[in-house]
C-alpha atoms as one frame of an Amber mdcrd trajectory, in Angstrom:
protein
  55.092  89.248 234.521  56.624  86.270 232.803  55.523  82.646 233.015  58.092
  79.867 233.079  58.337  76.132 233.788  60.001  74.884 236.968  61.337  71.322
 237.048  61.382  70.249 240.698  64.075  67.953 242.078  61.623  65.024 242.179
  60.833  65.493 238.454  57.496  67.287 238.865  56.757  70.033 236.338  55.189
  73.236 237.674  53.927  76.451 236.131  55.422  79.562 237.759  55.109  83.275
 237.169  57.323  86.204 238.128  56.032  89.529 239.402  58.672  91.499 237.536
  60.834  91.136 234.457  63.441  88.385 234.571  67.016  89.633 234.514  69.569
  87.247 232.994  71.864  87.506 236.021  68.992  86.702 238.427  67.582  83.558
 236.773  68.959  81.419 239.625  66.308  82.978 241.892  63.567  81.356 239.785
  64.830  77.974 241.049  64.838  79.236 244.650  68.634  79.287 244.937  70.230
  81.795 247.308  73.146  82.522 244.981  74.322  81.747 241.476  77.188  79.440
 242.512  77.443  76.659 239.857  74.186  77.917 238.267  74.316  78.124 234.479
  72.474  77.782 231.211  72.635  74.037 230.656  71.201  73.787 227.151  68.907
  75.432 224.641  66.549  73.749 222.218  66.189  75.740 219.012  63.273  74.400
 217.017  63.867  74.418 213.294  61.325  74.901 210.538  61.098  71.175 209.840
  59.010  70.559 212.976  55.838  68.756 211.935  53.687  69.844 214.875  51.872
  73.105 214.095  51.642  73.954 217.823  55.406  74.445 218.023  56.673  77.805
 216.815  60.014  77.271 215.066  61.211  80.808 215.891  61.398  79.984 219.617
  64.317  78.848 221.708  63.709  76.979 224.954  66.521  77.392 227.490  67.249
  75.076 230.417  68.943  76.564 233.497  70.229  74.801 236.581  73.226  73.148
 238.205  75.530  70.372 236.995  77.124  69.985 240.431  75.482  69.242 243.757
  75.187  66.987 246.741  74.680  63.240 246.590  70.959  62.359 246.528  70.239
  65.843 245.189  69.955  64.699 241.577  67.032  65.968 239.524  64.813  63.040
 238.439  63.347  64.657 235.292  63.957  62.852 231.988  65.234  65.384 229.461
  65.186  64.766 225.714  68.393  64.189 223.712  71.081  65.425 223.577  70.995
  66.144 227.329  69.258  62.893 228.303  72.511  61.435 229.623  73.521  64.479
 231.695  73.136  64.607 235.472  71.622  67.772 236.988  70.993  68.767 240.600
  68.169  70.509 242.446  65.465  72.497 240.712  65.783  73.571 237.088  63.869
  76.128 235.070  62.924  76.331 231.428  62.488  79.717 229.786  61.222  80.646
 226.361  63.252  83.223 224.478  61.786  84.806 221.378  63.789  87.380 219.429
  66.199  87.690 222.377  63.323  88.523 224.740  61.943  86.226 227.443  58.295
  85.431 226.788  55.658  83.347 228.550  56.051  79.577 228.607  53.271  77.410
 229.982  53.396  73.741 230.945  51.068  72.760 228.082  53.366  74.345 225.509
  56.428  72.704 227.084  54.637  69.318 226.933  54.138  69.718 223.171  57.772
  70.776 222.704  58.978  67.948 224.963  57.117  65.370 222.893  58.432  66.850
 219.635  62.019  66.780 220.934  61.658  63.078 221.708  60.229  62.479 218.235
  56.696  61.865 219.507  55.246  59.229 221.768  53.001  56.295 220.917  49.923
  55.495 222.957  50.274  51.874 223.965  46.960  50.343 224.900  46.289  46.855
 226.103  43.656  45.837 223.578  41.074  43.063 224.117  42.745  40.922 221.445
  46.143  41.060 223.156  44.626  40.189 226.535  42.700  37.219 225.163  45.801
  35.881 223.371  47.811  36.191 226.611  45.160  34.300 228.581  45.070  31.514
 225.971  48.826  31.066 226.229  48.773  30.809 230.000  45.640  28.590 230.227
  46.850  25.908 227.758  48.779  23.837 230.349
């Protein structure tokens, strides 16, 4: 059994698991496609040793599979990190983790850490009390 991440058409991220080993020529079935027409490996994210986050193993490669062609209104809404952030993909996509040329388990939590690292990290923006009080002073000084 192998765990993988499924990116639904609406952009939702789901944890999935296969009952048997994943064969490279059958990956399209993980996305619930009937055949492999236009299905391909879209990108891979090798993580180098300079990654600062200790939760990300630099020996791993995360592969994105799906379709570049599809019907209008069938676009996948997920926001991928650079360099594929400007690409348009269709339907469901899957993300697999390959380690030493073998597919290994990938959970949503691990993908979230990798996703953040690929974007260069995210900042938590909070609306502090000071900012709110300054905004109210600006608007109430008519």
